[in-house]
Coordinates of C-alpha atoms and ligand atoms in Angstrom, one line a residue:
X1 CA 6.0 18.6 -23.1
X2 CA 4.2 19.4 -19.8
X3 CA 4.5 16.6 -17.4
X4 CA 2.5 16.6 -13.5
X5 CA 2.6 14.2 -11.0
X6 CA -0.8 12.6 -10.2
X7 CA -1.7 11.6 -6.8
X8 CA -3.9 8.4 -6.8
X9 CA -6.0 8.3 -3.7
X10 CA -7.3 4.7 -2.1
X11 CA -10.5 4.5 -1.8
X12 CA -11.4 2.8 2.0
X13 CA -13.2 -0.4 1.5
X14 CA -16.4 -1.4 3.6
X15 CA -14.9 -3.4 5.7
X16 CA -12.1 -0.8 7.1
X17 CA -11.9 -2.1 10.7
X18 CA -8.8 -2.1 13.6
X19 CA -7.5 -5.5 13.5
X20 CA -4.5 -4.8 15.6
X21 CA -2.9 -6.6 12.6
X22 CA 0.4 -4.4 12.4
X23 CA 3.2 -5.2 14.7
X24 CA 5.3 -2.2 14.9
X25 CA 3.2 0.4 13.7
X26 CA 2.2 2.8 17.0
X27 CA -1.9 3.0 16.4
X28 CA -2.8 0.3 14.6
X29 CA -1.3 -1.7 17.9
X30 CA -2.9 0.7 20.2
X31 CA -6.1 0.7 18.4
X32 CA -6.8 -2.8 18.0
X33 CA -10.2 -3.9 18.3
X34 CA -11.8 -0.7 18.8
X35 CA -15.2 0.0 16.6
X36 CA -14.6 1.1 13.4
X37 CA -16.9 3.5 11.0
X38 CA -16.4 2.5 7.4
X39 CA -18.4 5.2 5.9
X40 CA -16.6 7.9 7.9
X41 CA -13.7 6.6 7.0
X42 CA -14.5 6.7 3.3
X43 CA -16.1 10.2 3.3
X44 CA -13.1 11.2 5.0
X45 CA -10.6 9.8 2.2
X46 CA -13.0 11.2 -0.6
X47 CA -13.5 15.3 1.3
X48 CA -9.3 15.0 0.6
X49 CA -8.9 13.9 -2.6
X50 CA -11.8 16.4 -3.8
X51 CA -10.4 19.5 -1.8
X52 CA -7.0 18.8 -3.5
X53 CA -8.4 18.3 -7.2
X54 CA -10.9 21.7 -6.4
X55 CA -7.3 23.3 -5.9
X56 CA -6.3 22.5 -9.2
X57 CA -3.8 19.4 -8.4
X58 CA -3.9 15.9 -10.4
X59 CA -6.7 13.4 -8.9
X60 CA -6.9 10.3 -9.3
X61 CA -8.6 7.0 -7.2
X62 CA -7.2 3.4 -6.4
X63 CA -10.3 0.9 -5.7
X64 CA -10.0 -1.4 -2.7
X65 CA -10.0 -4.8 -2.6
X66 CA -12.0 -7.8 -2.3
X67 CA -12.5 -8.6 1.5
X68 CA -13.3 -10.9 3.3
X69 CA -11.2 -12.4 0.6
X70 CA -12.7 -16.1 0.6
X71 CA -10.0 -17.0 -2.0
X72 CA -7.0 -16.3 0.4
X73 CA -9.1 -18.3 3.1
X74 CA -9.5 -21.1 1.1
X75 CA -6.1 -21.5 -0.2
X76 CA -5.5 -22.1 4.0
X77 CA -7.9 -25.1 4.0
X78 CA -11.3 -23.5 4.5
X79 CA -13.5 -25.4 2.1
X80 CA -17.6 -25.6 1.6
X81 CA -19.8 -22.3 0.2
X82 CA -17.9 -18.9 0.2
X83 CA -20.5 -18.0 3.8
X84 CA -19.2 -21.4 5.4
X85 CA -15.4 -20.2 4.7
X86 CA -16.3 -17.4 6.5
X87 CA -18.3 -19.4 9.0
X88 CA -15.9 -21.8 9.6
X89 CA -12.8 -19.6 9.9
X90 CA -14.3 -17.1 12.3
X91 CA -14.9 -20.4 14.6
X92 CA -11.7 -22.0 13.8
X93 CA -8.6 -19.1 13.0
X94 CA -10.2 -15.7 14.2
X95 CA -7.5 -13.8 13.5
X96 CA -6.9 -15.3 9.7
X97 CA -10.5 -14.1 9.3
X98 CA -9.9 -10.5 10.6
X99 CA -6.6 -10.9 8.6
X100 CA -8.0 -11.6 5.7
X101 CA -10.5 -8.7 6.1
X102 CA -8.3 -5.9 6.4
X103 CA -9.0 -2.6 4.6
X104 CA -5.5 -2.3 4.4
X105 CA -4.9 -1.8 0.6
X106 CA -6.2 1.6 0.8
X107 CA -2.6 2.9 1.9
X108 CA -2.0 3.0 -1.6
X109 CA 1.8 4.5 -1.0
X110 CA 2.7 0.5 -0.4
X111 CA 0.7 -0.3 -3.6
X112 CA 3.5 -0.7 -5.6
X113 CA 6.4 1.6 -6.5
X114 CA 6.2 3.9 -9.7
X115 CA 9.4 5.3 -11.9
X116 CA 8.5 7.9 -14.3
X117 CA 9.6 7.5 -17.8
X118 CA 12.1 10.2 -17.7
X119 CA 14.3 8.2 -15.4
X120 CA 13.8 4.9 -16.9
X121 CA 16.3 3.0 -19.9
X122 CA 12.9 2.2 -22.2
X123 CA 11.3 5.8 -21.7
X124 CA 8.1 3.7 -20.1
X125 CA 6.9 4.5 -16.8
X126 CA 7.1 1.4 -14.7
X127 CA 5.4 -0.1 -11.8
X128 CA 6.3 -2.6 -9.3
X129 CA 3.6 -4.2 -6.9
X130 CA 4.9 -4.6 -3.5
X131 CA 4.8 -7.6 -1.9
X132 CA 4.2 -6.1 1.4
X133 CA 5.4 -9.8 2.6
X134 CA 6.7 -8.3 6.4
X135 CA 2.4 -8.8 7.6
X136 CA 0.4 -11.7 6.2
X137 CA -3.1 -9.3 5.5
X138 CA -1.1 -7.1 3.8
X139 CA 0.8 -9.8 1.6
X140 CA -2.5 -10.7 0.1
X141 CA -2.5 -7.6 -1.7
X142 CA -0.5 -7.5 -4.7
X143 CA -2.2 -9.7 -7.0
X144 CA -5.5 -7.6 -6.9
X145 CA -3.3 -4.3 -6.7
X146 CA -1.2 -5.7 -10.0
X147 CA -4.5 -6.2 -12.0
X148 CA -6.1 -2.6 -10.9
X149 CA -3.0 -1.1 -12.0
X150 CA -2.8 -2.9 -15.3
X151 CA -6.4 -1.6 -15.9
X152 CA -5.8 1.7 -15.3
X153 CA -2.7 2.3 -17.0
X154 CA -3.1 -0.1 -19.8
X155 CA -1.3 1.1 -22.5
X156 CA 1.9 -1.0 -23.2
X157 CA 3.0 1.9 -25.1
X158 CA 3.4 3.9 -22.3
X159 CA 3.3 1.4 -19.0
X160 CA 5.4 -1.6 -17.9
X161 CA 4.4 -4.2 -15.3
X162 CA 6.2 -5.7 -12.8
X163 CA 4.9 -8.6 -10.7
X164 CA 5.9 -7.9 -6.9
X165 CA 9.3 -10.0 -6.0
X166 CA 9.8 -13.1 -4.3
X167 CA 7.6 -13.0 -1.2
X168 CA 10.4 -13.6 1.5
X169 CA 11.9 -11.4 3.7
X170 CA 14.9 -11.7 1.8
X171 CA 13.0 -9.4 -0.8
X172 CA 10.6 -7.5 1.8
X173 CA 9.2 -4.4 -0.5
X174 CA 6.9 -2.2 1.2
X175 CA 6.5 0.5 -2.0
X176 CA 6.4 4.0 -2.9
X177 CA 6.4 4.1 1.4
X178 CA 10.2 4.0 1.3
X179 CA 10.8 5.6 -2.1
X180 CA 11.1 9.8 -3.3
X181 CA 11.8 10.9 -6.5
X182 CA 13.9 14.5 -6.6
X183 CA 13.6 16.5 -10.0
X184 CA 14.1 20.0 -10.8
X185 CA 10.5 19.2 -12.5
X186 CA 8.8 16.3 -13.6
X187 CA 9.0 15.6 -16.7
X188 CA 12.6 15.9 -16.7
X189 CA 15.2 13.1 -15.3
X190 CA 15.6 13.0 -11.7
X191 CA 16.7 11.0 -9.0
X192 CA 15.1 8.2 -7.3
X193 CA 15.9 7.7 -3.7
X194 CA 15.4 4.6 -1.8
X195 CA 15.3 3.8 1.7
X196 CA 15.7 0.2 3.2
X197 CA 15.5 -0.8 6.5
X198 CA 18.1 -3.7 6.8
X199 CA 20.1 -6.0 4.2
X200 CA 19.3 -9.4 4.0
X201 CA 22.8 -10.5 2.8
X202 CA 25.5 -8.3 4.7
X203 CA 25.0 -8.2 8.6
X204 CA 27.3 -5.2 8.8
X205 CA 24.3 -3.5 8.3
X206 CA 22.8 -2.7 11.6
X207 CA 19.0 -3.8 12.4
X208 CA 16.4 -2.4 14.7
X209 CA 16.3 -4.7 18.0
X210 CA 12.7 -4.7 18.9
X211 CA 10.4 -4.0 15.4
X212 CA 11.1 -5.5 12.0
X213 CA 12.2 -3.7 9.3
X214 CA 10.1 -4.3 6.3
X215 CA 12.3 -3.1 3.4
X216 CA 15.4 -4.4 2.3
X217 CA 18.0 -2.9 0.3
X218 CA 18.1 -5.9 -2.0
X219 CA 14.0 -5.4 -2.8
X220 CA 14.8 -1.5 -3.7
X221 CA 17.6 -2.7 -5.7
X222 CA 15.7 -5.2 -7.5
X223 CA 13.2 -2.8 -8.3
X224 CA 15.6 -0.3 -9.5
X225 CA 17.1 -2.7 -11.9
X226 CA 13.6 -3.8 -12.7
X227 CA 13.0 0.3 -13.8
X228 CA 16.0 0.4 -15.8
X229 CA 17.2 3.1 -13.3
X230 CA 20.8 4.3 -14.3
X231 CA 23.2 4.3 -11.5
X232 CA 23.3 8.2 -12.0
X233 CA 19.8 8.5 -11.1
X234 CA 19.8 6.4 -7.8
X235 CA 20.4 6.6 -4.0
X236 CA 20.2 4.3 -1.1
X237 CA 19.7 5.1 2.2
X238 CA 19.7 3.3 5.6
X239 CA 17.1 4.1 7.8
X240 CA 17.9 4.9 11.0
X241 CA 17.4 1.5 13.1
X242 CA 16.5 3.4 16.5
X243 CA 13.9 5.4 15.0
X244 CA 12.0 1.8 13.7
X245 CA 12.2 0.5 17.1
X246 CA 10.4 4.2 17.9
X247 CA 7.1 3.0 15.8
X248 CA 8.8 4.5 12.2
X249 CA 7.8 1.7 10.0
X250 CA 8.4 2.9 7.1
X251 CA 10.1 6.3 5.9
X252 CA 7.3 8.1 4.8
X253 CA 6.6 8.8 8.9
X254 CA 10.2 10.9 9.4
X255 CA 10.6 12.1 5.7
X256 CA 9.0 13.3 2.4
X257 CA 9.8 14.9 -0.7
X258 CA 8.7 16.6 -3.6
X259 CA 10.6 18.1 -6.4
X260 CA 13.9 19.6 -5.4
X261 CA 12.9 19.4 -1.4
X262 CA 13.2 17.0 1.2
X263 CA 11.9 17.4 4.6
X264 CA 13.3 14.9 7.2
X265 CA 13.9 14.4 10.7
X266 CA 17.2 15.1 12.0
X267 CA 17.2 11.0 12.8
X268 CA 15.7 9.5 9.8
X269 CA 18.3 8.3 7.9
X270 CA 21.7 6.8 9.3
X271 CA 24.8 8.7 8.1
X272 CA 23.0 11.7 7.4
X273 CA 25.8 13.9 5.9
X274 CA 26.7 11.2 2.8
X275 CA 23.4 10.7 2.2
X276 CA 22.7 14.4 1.8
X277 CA 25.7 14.7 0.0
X278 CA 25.1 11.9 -2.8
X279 CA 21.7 13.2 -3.1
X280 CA 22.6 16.9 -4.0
X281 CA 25.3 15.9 -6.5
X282 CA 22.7 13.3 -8.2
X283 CA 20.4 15.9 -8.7
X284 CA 22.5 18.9 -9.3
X285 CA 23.9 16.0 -12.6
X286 CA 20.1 16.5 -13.5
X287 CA 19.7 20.1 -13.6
X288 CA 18.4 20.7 -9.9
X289 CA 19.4 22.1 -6.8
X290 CA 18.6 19.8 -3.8
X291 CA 16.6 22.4 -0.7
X292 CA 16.5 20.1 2.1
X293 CA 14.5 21.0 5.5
X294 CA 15.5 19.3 8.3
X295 CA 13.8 19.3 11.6
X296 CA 15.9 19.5 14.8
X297 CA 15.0 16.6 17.2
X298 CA 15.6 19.3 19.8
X299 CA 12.0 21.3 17.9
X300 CA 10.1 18.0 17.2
X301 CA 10.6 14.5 18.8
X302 CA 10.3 11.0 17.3
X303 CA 8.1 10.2 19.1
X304 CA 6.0 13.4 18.6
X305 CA 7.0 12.9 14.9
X306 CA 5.3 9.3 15.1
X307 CA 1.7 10.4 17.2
X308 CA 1.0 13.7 15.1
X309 CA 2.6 12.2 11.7
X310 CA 3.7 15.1 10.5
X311 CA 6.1 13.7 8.1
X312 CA 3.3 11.5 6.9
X313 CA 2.1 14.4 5.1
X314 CA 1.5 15.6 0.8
X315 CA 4.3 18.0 -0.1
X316 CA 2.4 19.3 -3.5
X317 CA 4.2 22.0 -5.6
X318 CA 1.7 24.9 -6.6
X319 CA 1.6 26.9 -9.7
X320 CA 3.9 29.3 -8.2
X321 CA 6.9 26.9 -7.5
X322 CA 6.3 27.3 -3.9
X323 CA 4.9 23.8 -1.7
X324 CA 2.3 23.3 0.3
X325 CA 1.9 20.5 3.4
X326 CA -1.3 18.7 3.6
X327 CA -1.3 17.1 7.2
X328 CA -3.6 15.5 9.7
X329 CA -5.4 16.9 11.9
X330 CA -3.1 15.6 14.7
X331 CA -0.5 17.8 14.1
X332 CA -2.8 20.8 15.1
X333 CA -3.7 19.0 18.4
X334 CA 0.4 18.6 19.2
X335 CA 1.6 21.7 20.5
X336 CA 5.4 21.2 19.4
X337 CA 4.7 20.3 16.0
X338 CA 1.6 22.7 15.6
X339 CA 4.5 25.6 17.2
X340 CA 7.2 24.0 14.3
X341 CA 4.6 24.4 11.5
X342 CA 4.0 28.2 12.0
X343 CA 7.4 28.8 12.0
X344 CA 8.2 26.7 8.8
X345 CA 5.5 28.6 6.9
X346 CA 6.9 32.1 7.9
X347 CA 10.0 31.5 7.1
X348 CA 12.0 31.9 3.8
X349 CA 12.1 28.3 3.0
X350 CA 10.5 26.6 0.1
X351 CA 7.3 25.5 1.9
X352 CA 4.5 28.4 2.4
X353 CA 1.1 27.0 3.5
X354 CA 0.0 23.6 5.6
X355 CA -3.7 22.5 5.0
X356 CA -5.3 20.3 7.0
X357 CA -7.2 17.1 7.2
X358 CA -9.7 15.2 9.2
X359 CA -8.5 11.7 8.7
X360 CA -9.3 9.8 12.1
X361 CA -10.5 6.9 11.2
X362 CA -7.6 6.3 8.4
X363 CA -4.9 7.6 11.2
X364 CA -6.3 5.5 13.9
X365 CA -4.7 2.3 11.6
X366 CA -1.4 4.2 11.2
X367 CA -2.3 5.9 7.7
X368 CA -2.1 9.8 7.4
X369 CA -2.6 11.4 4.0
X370 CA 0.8 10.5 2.3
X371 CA 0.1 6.9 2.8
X372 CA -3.3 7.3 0.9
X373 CA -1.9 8.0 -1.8
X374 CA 0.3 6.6 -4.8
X375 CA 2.4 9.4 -6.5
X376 CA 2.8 9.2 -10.7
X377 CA 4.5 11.4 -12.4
X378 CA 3.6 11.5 -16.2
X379 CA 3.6 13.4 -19.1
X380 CA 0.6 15.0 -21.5
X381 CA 0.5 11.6 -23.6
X382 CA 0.8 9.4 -20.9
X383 CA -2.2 11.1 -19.0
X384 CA -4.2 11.0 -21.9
X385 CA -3.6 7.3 -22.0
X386 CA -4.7 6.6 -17.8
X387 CA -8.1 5.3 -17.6
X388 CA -10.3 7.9 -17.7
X389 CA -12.7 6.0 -15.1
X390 CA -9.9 6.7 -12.4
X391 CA -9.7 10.5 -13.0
X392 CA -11.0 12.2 -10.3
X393 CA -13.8 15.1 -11.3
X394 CA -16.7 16.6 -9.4
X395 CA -19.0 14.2 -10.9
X396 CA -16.9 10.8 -10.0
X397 CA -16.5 12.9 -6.7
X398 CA -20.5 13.0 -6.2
X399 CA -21.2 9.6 -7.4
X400 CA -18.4 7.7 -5.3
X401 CA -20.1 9.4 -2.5
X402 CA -23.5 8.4 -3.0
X403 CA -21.8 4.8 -3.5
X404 CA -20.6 4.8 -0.3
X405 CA -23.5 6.1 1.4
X406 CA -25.6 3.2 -0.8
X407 CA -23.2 0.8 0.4
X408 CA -21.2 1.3 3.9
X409 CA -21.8 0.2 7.7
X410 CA -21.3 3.3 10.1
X411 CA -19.9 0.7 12.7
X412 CA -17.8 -2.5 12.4
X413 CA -16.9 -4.5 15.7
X414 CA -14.8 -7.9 14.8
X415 CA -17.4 -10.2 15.0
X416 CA -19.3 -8.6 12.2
X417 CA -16.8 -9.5 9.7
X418 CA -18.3 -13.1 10.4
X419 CA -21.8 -11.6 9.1
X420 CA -22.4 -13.5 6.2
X421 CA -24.8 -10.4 4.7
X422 CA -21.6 -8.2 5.1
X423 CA -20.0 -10.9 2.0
X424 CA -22.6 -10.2 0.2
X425 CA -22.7 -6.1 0.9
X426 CA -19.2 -5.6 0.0
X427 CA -19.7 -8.0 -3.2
X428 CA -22.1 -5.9 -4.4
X429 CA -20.5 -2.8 -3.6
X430 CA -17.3 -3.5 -5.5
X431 CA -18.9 -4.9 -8.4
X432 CA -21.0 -1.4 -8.8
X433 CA -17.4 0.0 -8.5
X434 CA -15.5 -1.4 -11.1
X435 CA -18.5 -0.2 -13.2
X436 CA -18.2 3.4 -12.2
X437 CA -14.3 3.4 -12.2
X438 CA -15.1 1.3 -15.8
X439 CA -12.1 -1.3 -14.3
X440 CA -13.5 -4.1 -16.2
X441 CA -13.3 -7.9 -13.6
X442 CA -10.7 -7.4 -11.2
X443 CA -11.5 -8.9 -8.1
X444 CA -11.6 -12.6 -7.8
X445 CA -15.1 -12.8 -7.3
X446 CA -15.7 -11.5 -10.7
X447 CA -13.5 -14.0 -12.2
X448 CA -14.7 -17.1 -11.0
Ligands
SUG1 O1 1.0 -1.4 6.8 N1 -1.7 -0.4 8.8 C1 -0.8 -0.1 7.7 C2 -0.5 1.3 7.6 C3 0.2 1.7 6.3 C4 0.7 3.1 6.3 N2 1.4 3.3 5.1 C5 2.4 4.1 4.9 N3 3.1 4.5 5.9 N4 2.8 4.4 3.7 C6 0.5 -0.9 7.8 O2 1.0 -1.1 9.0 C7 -3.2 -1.7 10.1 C8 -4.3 -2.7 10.0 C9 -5.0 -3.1 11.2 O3 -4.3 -3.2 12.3 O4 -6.2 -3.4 11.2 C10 -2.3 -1.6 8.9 O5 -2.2 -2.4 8.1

């Protein structure tokens, strides 16, 4: 049976604005309280996903969440009308406001993490919400993110659930962010790599000293039990703690992979070699032959790595076996990675053209184009059984379009998220949304 891996894009909610609200992550830091532009930042998202699906690959869309999300403000002690809880913490707590109006779930790579059902015990293909617990707008996320999921891949049949883990940062679980899946193709077995950025339990492992790292090796572990991953078809990695302190908060921005390649920074991971090693005899059990591209620090620094996010790219196989690299328009504007990237694609290695992408307003937050999106692999019958409403086509394409021009601000300054009529714009937005993307009530607004 024919099997493809679907990308799932995030759709950028109206109220995508630079909170500052990420500690350890380069731009959104450095960005904070600049103006934002919503509807750029949505046309943006959308000119990807539909130049991908025009080149024949998988596309699919993840809806944003409810924000300002009065439900999370209340549960802090803001009471009255849902435009005095706004009111009253934008006087009171600015920064829970802004916190609680973040955009943020439109990096859909943290969504949640996603085993195909070739790798897992029950033959299902499973999900795990993060719980993103390491920043408090981003912890809100999961319980939204677990009921879009469920409504789009409903079938029981074919899907399996998983509630995010115990929100401490025993168990912090950032996602797909810190997760690859190597195959020789993808419907059949492969192997699921997961990287962590400390261990909650065992301080032999060593931490960064001056940003936190979000994952820990007891989340991907719990996940991968979660799965029903066999040991066979699972490796763990350390991330290198340096390159964290460096603004690398989280492994998809110094590594990706796709099918039998990984490209990675020389410093990514700690204890390269073994890592390497596990990996290639994992998948070589499953029938592949592990290609991995490494880039010299000497050709492209971390730093570099972290401003131009060139790691933070697609890696999509094409109908000919070979890969392409969608990346962001800052990698054109560095000259050392622009220089690496003409050299990668003439050479003999596995990946032959890099496309390009405006995505400013998305990178300007610390989110290229592999943190929007969520990678599924799946097979004919469990593609037939996705939501149709999610699939991406030129139609959804022309009508999400107009829905954003309906619905989005061009500009957002902080203390318009206090703007009681932008409640009332976004509510109306999303519930013409879940109609289009035929969601059914997911937000909390809808289920009151
Ligand atoms: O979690 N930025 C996100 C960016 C997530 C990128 N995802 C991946 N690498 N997969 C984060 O740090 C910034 C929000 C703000 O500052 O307004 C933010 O949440």
């Amino acid at each position: 049976m024919s099997a493809y891996e679907m990308n799932f894009d995030g759709l950028v909610g109206p109220t995508h604005n630079y909170g500052g609200l990420s500690y350890g992550n380069v731009a959104s830091q450095s960005n904070s309280q600049a103006l934002s532009n919503p509807r750029e930042a949505a046309r943006q998202g959308l000119a990807k996903m539909k130049a991908l699906m025009d080149m024949g690959f998988k596309q699919g869309v993840l809806a944003p969440q409810e924000r300002p999300a009065v439900n999370v403000l209340r549960s802090l002690g803001f009471s009255g009308s849902d435009t005095e809880v706004i009111s009253r913490a934008a006087r009171e707590a600015m920064p829970l406001l802004v916190a609680s109006c973040s955009a943020s779930s439109m990096w859909t790579a943290n969504a949640c993490t996603v085993s195909p059902s070739a790798d897992t015990a029950d033959g299902r293909v499973h999900f795990t919400a993060a719980n993103l617990n390491c920043k408090f707008h981003r912890s809100i996320e999961h319980p939204t993110t677990s009921r879009i999921l469920q409504a789009m891949f409903a079938s029981e049949a074919h899907f399996a659930h998983h509630p995010a883990l115990p929100a401490v940062t025993q168990f912090g679980d950032e996602g797909a962010a810190n997760h690859t899946r190597f195959c020789r193709s993808y419907g059949d077995a492969g192997v699921e790599f997961f990287v962590y950025g400390r261990s909650a339990f065992d301080s032999r492992y060593p931490a960064p000293s001056r940003y936190p790292a979000r994952q820990t090796l007891e989340a991907s572990q719990a996940v991968a039990r979660l799965h029903g991953l066999s040991e066979q078809g699972v490796v763990y990695a350390q991330q290198n703690p340096a390159v964290i302190d460096q603004g690398v908060f989280h492994n998809d921005v110094i590594a990706v992979g796709n099918a039998e390649v990984l490209f990675y920074h020389q410093d990514a991971f700690l204890d390269s070699d073994r890592v390497l090693a596990e990996l290639a005899d994992k998948l070589t059990r499953c029938g592949g032959r592990l290609q991995s591209v490494c880039v010299p620090r000497a050709a492209v620094s971390v730093q570099d790595a972290v401003s131009s996010y060139l790691f933070n790219s697609q890696l999509l196989s094409r109908a000919d076996g070979s890969m392409l690299l969608v990346v962001p328009e800052e990698c054109r504007n560095n000259a050392s990675v622009w220089n690496y990237l003409q050299q990668l694609i003439s050479g003999r290695g596995p990946i032959c053209e890099v496309l390009v992408f405006d995505l400013k307003q998305s990178m300007q937050n610390g989110g290229g184009p592999a943190c929007l999106r969520l990678r599924v692999a799946l097979n004919e019958r469990e593609l037939a059984a996705v939501n149709p409403g999610v699939i991406l086509t030129a139609e959804l394409h022309a009508t999400l379009l107009a829905w954003v021009e309906k619905h989005y601000r061009d500009r957002l300054s902080e203390a318009d998220l206090a703007d009681p009529q932008l409640l009332i714009e976004c509510r109306t937005a999303l519930d013409e949304l879940t109609q289009i993307l035929k969601l059914g009530s997911v937000y909390p607004f809808q289920m009151n």
